[in-house]
Amino acid sequence: MNRLQNIEYGINDKYEYALSPVPENRRKGTEQLMAVLAGVACSTTGVSLGMQAGAAMPFSRAVFACVAGNLGLFLLASFWGILGQRTGYSSVSLVRRSLGSPTAVFYAVFIILTTSVWIGMSGNLMAGLLIAGFSKWKIPMAITTQIAVGTCIFLSSNGWNSMKHVSFRSLPILLVLTIYLLWSLGTVRGGFGELAVYEPIGGLSVAVMLAVIIGNYALSATTMPDICRFAKNRHSVLLCTGVYILVLTVSDICGILIVQITGAEVLNYGIFQFGITLLNLIWVMLCIYTTQNVNLYVGGLAIQNLVHGTALEGNISNRTAMILLGGLAVIVGVADLSRHLAQVSQAVLLIAAPLTGIMTAELCIRRQRRMEEKTGPAGWIPLIAWVSGIGAGVWVGEKLGYGFYAAALVAGGTVYAAVCAGVRRYCN
């Protein structure tokens, strides 16, 4: 009996419980979840966001915008993380069982496209630093990007175990290197005295910066079930999510310091200001890989769920799915979308916000705690509400220029609740 059970666990570990709930005896300790989520937050994206805020605002206002945005992320990530812990399902499986297959398919495609964009951008950043930092590096940018993404796929090939090992080994090194980076900033130009005399270029309000910050990590927040389904209890989720937000805030502040001390508005040039040393490259590389191996894992789960309704029935390994996602990320990396980071971030938030509103409405109107997948016409109601939420966000964004994410969230949930109430009354 034990041997058959071990075989079953081995099969599920291969597929990373993409289509089934994680059983209680396969849940992980808080230290594992904390390490993985802290690794996600140690990202070059967080530093780049801080640089955007620091370039546009005085130091205190930039810090305020980052802290406020991260508090919004904490609420979003905690909501989704607790859902994952309670049900044990991955994010797409959770959406399928709560809102139906049409919405789950749309959500899976959204995850795949977004993760491929983030992975591709990070590969492009790493390639740019290698080419600029080593004059003898003669490999073209496109091929160097492929090497960077390929290395990320290799480091992520064992799913959860890869994320755990990469994070546990990288975080102590990142802590030491971050302290070294901050010390190095104190030796550049006027050091920390530059913060008092720095003149922001403007161009971004606090409201827009909030949207950019939350938008960059909206996907990470809404896919929190992919990580937190391994949590043993709700307290573990809240503690790990708090650490995740704390590390994100530190990353943002590092970015603010870099831009206001060095005067560089792009991370590559900020690194140039205090010299591209091997230690600086290792810092950037570890920031990239501790984040992108989780994005590969999440995107791989989405691909497995996307083929759920095909002849394969979702039976492709998480490793195979990550390789497919990596191929798409290479194309994105070569296209160099990093120049459009703000626009991409706001688009991601605009799409993600209505789903949170819809899930909130679903939890409020559900009469039974047990999930039952919506089929037939009922399965299309959440998708209609989702599209309505996106439309409301676009309209508010064009009219007011801000607040589109709140409008999208509220509109998505309201439309879904209203249609469900109308259908129930009609049927009764």
Short mmCIF file of C-alpha atoms in Angstrom, two decimals:
data_model
loop_
_atom_site.label_atom_id
_atom_site.label_comp_id
_atom_site.label_asym_id
_atom_site.label_seq_id
_atom_site.Cartn_x
_atom_site.Cartn_y
_atom_site.Cartn_z
CA MET A 1 0.00 0.00 0.00
CA ASN A 2 2.78 2.42 0.93
CA ARG A 3 4.59 1.59 -2.31
CA LEU A 4 1.50 2.40 -4.40
CA GLN A 5 1.03 5.62 -2.44
CA ASN A 6 4.65 6.62 -3.09
CA ILE A 7 4.15 5.98 -6.82
CA GLU A 8 1.05 8.18 -6.76
CA TYR A 9 2.94 10.96 -4.97
CA GLY A 10 5.78 10.66 -7.49
CA ILE A 11 3.37 11.07 -10.40
CA ASN A 12 1.69 14.09 -8.78
CA ASP A 13 5.07 15.65 -8.00
CA LYS A 14 5.96 15.31 -11.69
CA TYR A 15 2.77 17.17 -12.65
CA GLU A 16 3.04 19.48 -9.60
CA TYR A 17 -0.63 18.93 -8.68
CA ALA A 18 -1.60 21.16 -11.60
CA LEU A 19 -5.11 19.70 -11.85
CA SER A 20 -5.73 18.31 -8.36
CA PRO A 21 -5.59 19.75 -4.83
CA VAL A 22 -2.42 19.38 -2.78
CA PRO A 23 -3.16 16.83 -0.02
CA GLU A 24 -2.58 17.79 3.60
CA ASN A 25 0.40 15.45 3.99
CA ARG A 26 2.19 17.09 1.03
CA ARG A 27 1.99 20.65 2.39
CA LYS A 28 5.25 22.50 3.05
CA GLY A 29 6.72 24.25 6.06
CA THR A 30 6.45 28.00 6.49
CA GLU A 31 10.20 28.43 5.97
CA GLN A 32 9.96 26.95 2.45
CA LEU A 33 7.09 29.21 1.41
CA MET A 34 8.80 32.24 2.95
CA ALA A 35 12.03 31.54 1.07
CA VAL A 36 10.24 31.11 -2.28
CA LEU A 37 8.15 34.28 -1.88
CA ALA A 38 11.13 36.30 -0.64
CA GLY A 39 13.01 35.11 -3.73
CA VAL A 40 10.17 36.33 -5.97
CA ALA A 41 10.32 39.74 -4.31
CA CYS A 42 14.12 40.06 -4.77
CA SER A 43 13.61 41.20 -8.32
CA THR A 44 15.13 43.61 -10.79
CA THR A 45 11.55 44.64 -11.58
CA GLY A 46 11.15 45.97 -8.05
CA VAL A 47 14.39 47.92 -8.38
CA SER A 48 13.30 49.28 -11.77
CA LEU A 49 9.94 50.36 -10.33
CA GLY A 50 11.73 52.17 -7.53
CA MET A 51 13.89 53.91 -10.13
CA GLN A 52 10.78 55.07 -12.00
CA ALA A 53 9.29 56.47 -8.80
CA GLY A 54 12.60 58.05 -7.74
CA ALA A 55 13.09 59.74 -11.09
CA ALA A 56 9.61 61.27 -11.03
CA MET A 57 9.22 62.31 -7.36
CA PRO A 58 11.15 63.57 -4.34
CA PHE A 59 12.54 60.82 -2.10
CA SER A 60 9.81 60.91 0.57
CA ARG A 61 6.96 60.91 -1.96
CA ALA A 62 8.55 58.10 -3.97
CA VAL A 63 8.89 55.98 -0.82
CA PHE A 64 5.25 56.74 0.06
CA ALA A 65 4.06 55.65 -3.40
CA CYS A 66 6.00 52.38 -3.18
CA VAL A 67 4.80 51.59 0.36
CA ALA A 68 1.17 52.40 -0.53
CA GLY A 69 1.33 50.29 -3.68
CA ASN A 70 2.84 47.38 -1.79
CA LEU A 71 0.13 47.57 0.90
CA GLY A 72 -2.44 47.23 -1.89
CA LEU A 73 -0.50 44.23 -3.16
CA PHE A 74 -0.54 42.72 0.34
CA LEU A 75 -4.34 42.76 0.40
CA LEU A 76 -4.55 41.31 -3.11
CA ALA A 77 -1.93 38.62 -2.51
CA SER A 78 -3.37 37.63 0.88
CA PHE A 79 -6.86 37.24 -0.59
CA TRP A 80 -5.66 34.89 -3.33
CA GLY A 81 -3.13 33.13 -1.12
CA ILE A 82 -5.74 32.19 1.48
CA LEU A 83 -8.02 30.88 -1.28
CA GLY A 84 -5.18 28.66 -2.48
CA GLN A 85 -4.36 27.42 1.02
CA ARG A 86 -8.00 26.66 1.80
CA THR A 87 -8.70 24.72 -1.40
CA GLY A 88 -5.27 23.31 -2.30
CA TYR A 89 -5.82 24.14 -5.99
CA SER A 90 -3.53 25.97 -8.39
CA SER A 91 -4.76 29.37 -9.55
CA VAL A 92 -6.22 28.25 -12.90
CA SER A 93 -7.82 25.13 -11.38
CA LEU A 94 -9.31 27.34 -8.66
CA VAL A 95 -10.79 29.69 -11.24
CA ARG A 96 -12.10 26.75 -13.30
CA ARG A 97 -13.87 25.19 -10.34
CA SER A 98 -15.24 28.52 -9.11
CA LEU A 99 -16.06 30.35 -12.35
CA GLY A 100 -16.10 27.74 -15.13
CA SER A 101 -13.92 26.64 -18.03
CA PRO A 102 -14.32 29.69 -20.37
CA THR A 103 -13.00 32.05 -17.69
CA ALA A 104 -10.24 29.58 -16.76
CA VAL A 105 -9.06 29.36 -20.38
CA PHE A 106 -8.96 33.17 -20.66
CA TYR A 107 -7.08 33.34 -17.35
CA ALA A 108 -4.57 30.66 -18.39
CA VAL A 109 -3.79 32.51 -21.64
CA PHE A 110 -3.38 35.74 -19.67
CA ILE A 111 -0.90 34.07 -17.28
CA ILE A 112 1.09 32.47 -20.11
CA LEU A 113 1.42 35.72 -22.07
CA THR A 114 2.25 37.82 -19.02
CA THR A 115 4.85 35.45 -17.56
CA SER A 116 6.51 35.14 -20.95
CA VAL A 117 6.75 38.96 -21.09
CA TRP A 118 8.38 39.19 -17.63
CA ILE A 119 10.78 36.32 -18.32
CA GLY A 120 11.69 37.73 -21.72
CA MET A 121 12.29 41.23 -20.30
CA SER A 122 14.57 39.80 -17.61
CA GLY A 123 16.53 37.75 -20.15
CA ASN A 124 16.97 40.86 -22.26
CA LEU A 125 18.21 42.84 -19.23
CA MET A 126 20.74 40.17 -18.34
CA ALA A 127 21.94 39.99 -21.94
CA GLY A 128 22.40 43.77 -22.07
CA LEU A 129 24.50 43.78 -18.90
CA LEU A 130 26.73 40.96 -20.14
CA ILE A 131 27.37 42.64 -23.49
CA ALA A 132 27.99 46.07 -21.94
CA GLY A 133 30.10 44.78 -19.09
CA PHE A 134 32.46 42.50 -21.00
CA SER A 135 34.12 43.94 -24.08
CA LYS A 136 35.22 40.46 -25.17
CA TRP A 137 31.66 39.15 -25.17
CA LYS A 138 30.97 38.90 -28.90
CA ILE A 139 27.77 36.85 -28.85
CA PRO A 140 24.86 38.81 -30.41
CA MET A 141 22.13 40.24 -28.18
CA ALA A 142 19.44 37.85 -29.45
CA ILE A 143 21.51 34.74 -28.75
CA THR A 144 22.67 36.07 -25.36
CA THR A 145 19.00 36.56 -24.43
CA GLN A 146 18.34 32.94 -25.38
CA ILE A 147 21.25 31.82 -23.19
CA ALA A 148 19.90 33.82 -20.22
CA VAL A 149 16.37 32.38 -20.59
CA GLY A 150 17.75 28.89 -21.16
CA THR A 151 19.75 29.11 -17.94
CA CYS A 152 16.57 30.09 -16.11
CA ILE A 153 14.74 27.06 -17.55
CA PHE A 154 17.59 24.78 -16.46
CA LEU A 155 17.51 26.15 -12.90
CA SER A 156 13.73 25.67 -12.77
CA SER A 157 13.52 22.17 -14.23
CA ASN A 158 12.51 20.40 -11.00
CA GLY A 159 9.48 22.50 -10.15
CA TRP A 160 8.92 23.22 -6.46
CA ASN A 161 12.24 21.68 -5.43
CA SER A 162 14.10 23.96 -7.85
CA MET A 163 12.39 27.06 -6.47
CA LYS A 164 13.15 25.99 -2.91
CA HIS A 165 16.83 25.23 -3.53
CA VAL A 166 17.47 28.35 -5.63
CA SER A 167 15.87 30.59 -3.00
CA PHE A 168 17.57 29.00 0.02
CA ARG A 169 20.99 29.28 -1.65
CA SER A 170 20.50 32.72 -3.18
CA LEU A 171 18.88 34.74 -0.39
CA PRO A 172 21.91 34.88 1.97
CA ILE A 173 24.12 35.92 -0.95
CA LEU A 174 21.59 38.55 -2.02
CA LEU A 175 21.46 39.97 1.50
CA VAL A 176 25.23 40.42 1.61
CA LEU A 177 25.37 41.85 -1.91
CA THR A 178 22.52 44.29 -1.20
CA ILE A 179 24.43 45.65 1.79
CA TYR A 180 27.50 45.96 -0.46
CA LEU A 181 25.41 47.76 -3.10
CA LEU A 182 24.12 50.28 -0.56
CA TRP A 183 27.67 50.88 0.67
CA SER A 184 28.81 51.40 -2.93
CA LEU A 185 26.06 53.98 -3.47
CA GLY A 186 27.47 55.98 -0.57
CA THR A 187 30.76 56.34 -2.49
CA VAL A 188 29.25 57.53 -5.80
CA ARG A 189 29.20 61.27 -6.50
CA GLY A 190 27.90 62.99 -3.35
CA GLY A 191 26.70 59.75 -1.80
CA PHE A 192 23.46 59.87 0.17
CA GLY A 193 23.72 63.65 0.27
CA GLU A 194 22.47 63.61 -3.34
CA LEU A 195 18.98 62.75 -2.04
CA ALA A 196 18.56 66.27 -0.62
CA VAL A 197 19.52 68.05 -3.86
CA TYR A 198 18.05 65.68 -6.45
CA GLU A 199 15.56 67.35 -8.80
CA PRO A 200 12.89 64.92 -10.10
CA ILE A 201 11.99 65.06 -13.77
CA GLY A 202 8.28 64.55 -12.98
CA GLY A 203 5.91 62.88 -15.42
CA LEU A 204 4.33 60.38 -13.01
CA SER A 205 1.74 61.12 -10.33
CA VAL A 206 1.36 59.02 -7.18
CA ALA A 207 -1.88 57.55 -8.57
CA VAL A 208 -0.20 56.41 -11.78
CA MET A 209 2.77 55.05 -9.83
CA LEU A 210 0.40 53.02 -7.65
CA ALA A 211 -1.07 51.48 -10.80
CA VAL A 212 2.39 50.70 -12.17
CA ILE A 213 3.55 49.10 -8.90
CA ILE A 214 0.44 47.00 -8.37
CA GLY A 215 0.25 46.18 -12.09
CA ASN A 216 3.78 44.79 -12.15
CA TYR A 217 2.92 42.33 -9.40
CA ALA A 218 -0.82 41.87 -10.05
CA LEU A 219 -0.09 38.59 -11.81
CA SER A 220 2.14 37.46 -8.93
CA ALA A 221 -0.66 38.32 -6.48
CA THR A 222 -3.48 36.63 -8.40
CA THR A 223 -1.38 33.50 -8.94
CA MET A 224 -0.49 33.31 -5.24
CA PRO A 225 -2.55 30.07 -4.96
CA ASP A 226 0.18 28.33 -7.01
CA ILE A 227 2.54 28.82 -4.06
CA CYS A 228 0.22 29.10 -1.05
CA ARG A 229 -1.71 25.89 -1.85
CA PHE A 230 1.28 24.21 -0.18
CA ALA A 231 0.74 26.19 3.05
CA LYS A 232 -0.50 24.33 6.13
CA ASN A 233 -2.62 27.13 7.56
CA ARG A 234 -3.84 30.70 7.04
CA HIS A 235 -1.31 32.18 9.47
CA SER A 236 1.51 30.79 7.34
CA VAL A 237 0.04 32.51 4.28
CA LEU A 238 -0.24 35.89 6.01
CA LEU A 239 3.27 35.68 7.47
CA CYS A 240 4.87 34.69 4.16
CA THR A 241 2.89 37.31 2.23
CA GLY A 242 4.05 39.94 4.73
CA VAL A 243 7.69 38.96 4.16
CA TYR A 244 7.06 39.06 0.39
CA ILE A 245 5.77 42.65 0.64
CA LEU A 246 8.60 43.72 2.96
CA VAL A 247 11.27 42.48 0.54
CA LEU A 248 9.44 44.14 -2.36
CA THR A 249 9.54 47.44 -0.48
CA VAL A 250 13.28 47.09 0.13
CA SER A 251 13.78 46.42 -3.61
CA ASP A 252 11.80 49.55 -4.46
CA ILE A 253 13.80 51.71 -2.05
CA CYS A 254 17.07 50.38 -3.52
CA GLY A 255 15.82 51.57 -6.92
CA ILE A 256 14.95 55.02 -5.56
CA LEU A 257 18.42 55.36 -4.05
CA ILE A 258 20.13 54.24 -7.27
CA VAL A 259 18.35 56.78 -9.47
CA GLN A 260 18.64 59.73 -7.09
CA ILE A 261 22.29 59.14 -6.21
CA THR A 262 23.69 58.07 -9.60
CA GLY A 263 21.32 60.12 -11.76
CA ALA A 264 20.69 57.09 -13.99
CA GLU A 265 17.05 56.40 -14.88
CA VAL A 266 17.61 52.86 -16.17
CA LEU A 267 18.99 49.97 -14.11
CA ASN A 268 21.72 49.13 -16.64
CA TYR A 269 23.10 52.67 -16.51
CA GLY A 270 22.75 52.79 -12.72
CA ILE A 271 25.00 49.73 -12.53
CA PHE A 272 27.44 51.45 -14.90
CA GLN A 273 27.72 54.45 -12.56
CA PHE A 274 29.48 52.46 -9.86
CA GLY A 275 31.12 50.04 -12.26
CA ILE A 276 29.99 46.68 -13.62
CA THR A 277 31.88 44.40 -11.29
CA LEU A 278 31.43 40.67 -10.95
CA LEU A 279 29.63 41.21 -7.63
CA ASN A 280 27.13 43.59 -9.22
CA LEU A 281 26.45 41.13 -12.03
CA ILE A 282 25.92 38.30 -9.56
CA TRP A 283 23.46 40.49 -7.64
CA VAL A 284 21.43 41.23 -10.78
CA MET A 285 21.60 37.61 -11.95
CA LEU A 286 20.35 36.22 -8.63
CA CYS A 287 17.56 38.82 -8.51
CA ILE A 288 16.48 37.68 -11.96
CA TYR A 289 16.63 33.93 -11.38
CA THR A 290 14.97 33.84 -7.95
CA THR A 291 11.99 35.63 -9.53
CA GLN A 292 11.80 34.11 -12.97
CA ASN A 293 12.01 30.48 -11.87
CA VAL A 294 8.73 31.10 -10.01
CA ASN A 295 7.24 32.78 -13.10
CA LEU A 296 8.26 29.75 -15.15
CA TYR A 297 6.62 27.45 -12.60
CA VAL A 298 3.40 29.48 -12.57
CA GLY A 299 3.30 29.74 -16.36
CA GLY A 300 3.97 26.01 -16.65
CA LEU A 301 0.97 25.24 -14.42
CA ALA A 302 -1.16 27.50 -16.63
CA ILE A 303 -0.07 25.61 -19.76
CA GLN A 304 -0.91 22.29 -18.09
CA ASN A 305 -4.37 23.59 -17.26
CA LEU A 306 -4.82 25.06 -20.74
CA VAL A 307 -4.40 21.64 -22.36
CA HIS A 308 -6.79 20.13 -19.79
CA GLY A 309 -9.64 20.10 -22.30
CA THR A 310 -7.57 18.67 -25.16
CA ALA A 311 -6.71 15.07 -26.04
CA LEU A 312 -3.70 15.35 -23.72
CA GLU A 313 -6.09 16.04 -20.80
CA GLY A 314 -3.44 18.18 -19.13
CA ASN A 315 -1.02 15.28 -18.91
CA ILE A 316 2.18 17.06 -19.77
CA SER A 317 4.82 17.44 -17.11
CA ASN A 318 5.51 20.79 -15.52
CA ARG A 319 9.04 20.62 -16.93
CA THR A 320 7.77 20.24 -20.51
CA ALA A 321 5.34 23.12 -19.98
CA MET A 322 8.16 25.36 -18.71
CA ILE A 323 10.27 24.60 -21.77
CA LEU A 324 7.36 25.65 -24.02
CA LEU A 325 6.91 28.84 -22.00
CA GLY A 326 10.65 29.54 -22.20
CA GLY A 327 10.51 29.38 -26.00
CA LEU A 328 7.78 32.02 -26.01
CA ALA A 329 9.77 34.14 -23.54
CA VAL A 330 12.80 34.14 -25.85
CA ILE A 331 10.70 35.69 -28.62
CA VAL A 332 9.47 38.37 -26.21
CA GLY A 333 13.01 39.01 -24.96
CA VAL A 334 14.36 39.54 -28.44
CA ALA A 335 11.50 42.01 -29.11
CA ASP A 336 12.75 44.10 -26.11
CA LEU A 337 9.45 45.17 -24.52
CA SER A 338 11.25 46.61 -21.48
CA ARG A 339 10.97 50.05 -23.06
CA HIS A 340 7.20 49.81 -22.53
CA LEU A 341 7.26 48.64 -18.90
CA ALA A 342 4.72 51.18 -17.63
CA GLN A 343 2.21 50.41 -20.40
CA VAL A 344 2.58 46.65 -19.96
CA SER A 345 2.15 46.96 -16.17
CA GLN A 346 -1.04 49.01 -16.45
CA ALA A 347 -2.47 46.57 -19.01
CA VAL A 348 -1.75 43.63 -16.68
CA LEU A 349 -3.47 45.38 -13.77
CA LEU A 350 -6.45 46.34 -15.92
CA ILE A 351 -6.96 42.67 -16.86
CA ALA A 352 -6.25 41.23 -13.39
CA ALA A 353 -8.38 43.62 -11.32
CA PRO A 354 -11.86 42.48 -12.50
CA LEU A 355 -11.03 38.84 -11.72
CA THR A 356 -10.45 39.71 -8.06
CA GLY A 357 -13.80 41.52 -7.95
CA ILE A 358 -15.54 38.54 -9.54
CA MET A 359 -13.96 36.05 -7.13
CA THR A 360 -14.98 38.25 -4.19
CA ALA A 361 -18.56 38.35 -5.47
CA GLU A 362 -18.53 34.58 -5.98
CA LEU A 363 -17.46 34.01 -2.37
CA CYS A 364 -20.17 36.37 -1.12
CA ILE A 365 -23.06 34.78 -3.06
CA ARG A 366 -22.01 31.15 -2.84
CA ARG A 367 -24.44 29.24 -0.69
CA GLN A 368 -22.27 26.18 -0.23
CA ARG A 369 -18.60 26.12 0.69
CA ARG A 370 -18.02 23.18 -1.63
CA MET A 371 -16.85 24.18 -5.11
CA GLU A 372 -18.85 22.99 -8.10
CA GLU A 373 -17.61 23.84 -11.57
CA LYS A 374 -20.00 25.97 -13.59
CA THR A 375 -21.02 24.39 -16.87
CA GLY A 376 -23.19 25.39 -19.82
CA PRO A 377 -24.38 29.02 -20.14
CA ALA A 378 -23.56 29.70 -16.47
CA GLY A 379 -19.87 29.22 -17.28
CA TRP A 380 -19.92 32.27 -19.55
CA ILE A 381 -21.30 34.70 -16.95
CA PRO A 382 -17.91 35.33 -15.23
CA LEU A 383 -16.19 35.88 -18.58
CA ILE A 384 -18.83 38.44 -19.59
CA ALA A 385 -18.36 40.19 -16.24
CA TRP A 386 -14.57 40.11 -16.69
CA VAL A 387 -14.75 41.75 -20.11
CA SER A 388 -17.23 44.32 -18.71
CA GLY A 389 -14.78 45.14 -15.91
CA ILE A 390 -11.96 45.66 -18.39
CA GLY A 391 -14.20 47.91 -20.46
CA ALA A 392 -15.14 49.98 -17.40
CA GLY A 393 -11.47 50.34 -16.50
CA VAL A 394 -10.59 51.56 -20.00
CA TRP A 395 -13.46 54.08 -19.96
CA VAL A 396 -12.54 55.48 -16.53
CA GLY A 397 -8.86 55.62 -17.52
CA GLU A 398 -9.68 57.68 -20.61
CA LYS A 399 -12.03 60.03 -18.74
CA LEU A 400 -10.13 60.56 -15.49
CA GLY A 401 -6.61 59.30 -16.21
CA TYR A 402 -6.47 57.39 -12.92
CA GLY A 403 -8.50 54.98 -10.80
CA PHE A 404 -9.09 52.58 -13.69
CA TYR A 405 -7.97 49.58 -11.63
CA ALA A 406 -10.54 50.27 -8.88
CA ALA A 407 -13.26 50.79 -11.49
CA ALA A 408 -12.34 47.52 -13.22
CA LEU A 409 -12.38 45.59 -9.92
CA VAL A 410 -15.73 47.00 -8.79
CA ALA A 411 -17.36 46.73 -12.21
CA GLY A 412 -16.30 43.11 -12.67
CA GLY A 413 -17.68 42.05 -9.30
CA THR A 414 -20.87 44.12 -9.64
CA VAL A 415 -21.75 42.85 -13.11
CA TYR A 416 -21.10 39.26 -12.05
CA ALA A 417 -23.19 39.55 -8.87
CA ALA A 418 -26.04 41.33 -10.72
CA VAL A 419 -26.21 38.77 -13.53
CA CYS A 420 -26.04 35.85 -11.08
CA ALA A 421 -28.83 37.39 -8.98
CA GLY A 422 -30.94 37.98 -12.08
CA VAL A 423 -30.45 34.43 -13.35
CA ARG A 424 -31.31 32.99 -9.91
CA ARG A 425 -34.49 35.08 -9.67
CA TYR A 426 -35.51 34.10 -13.22
CA CYS A 427 -34.93 30.42 -12.54
CA ASN A 428 -36.88 30.57 -9.30
#
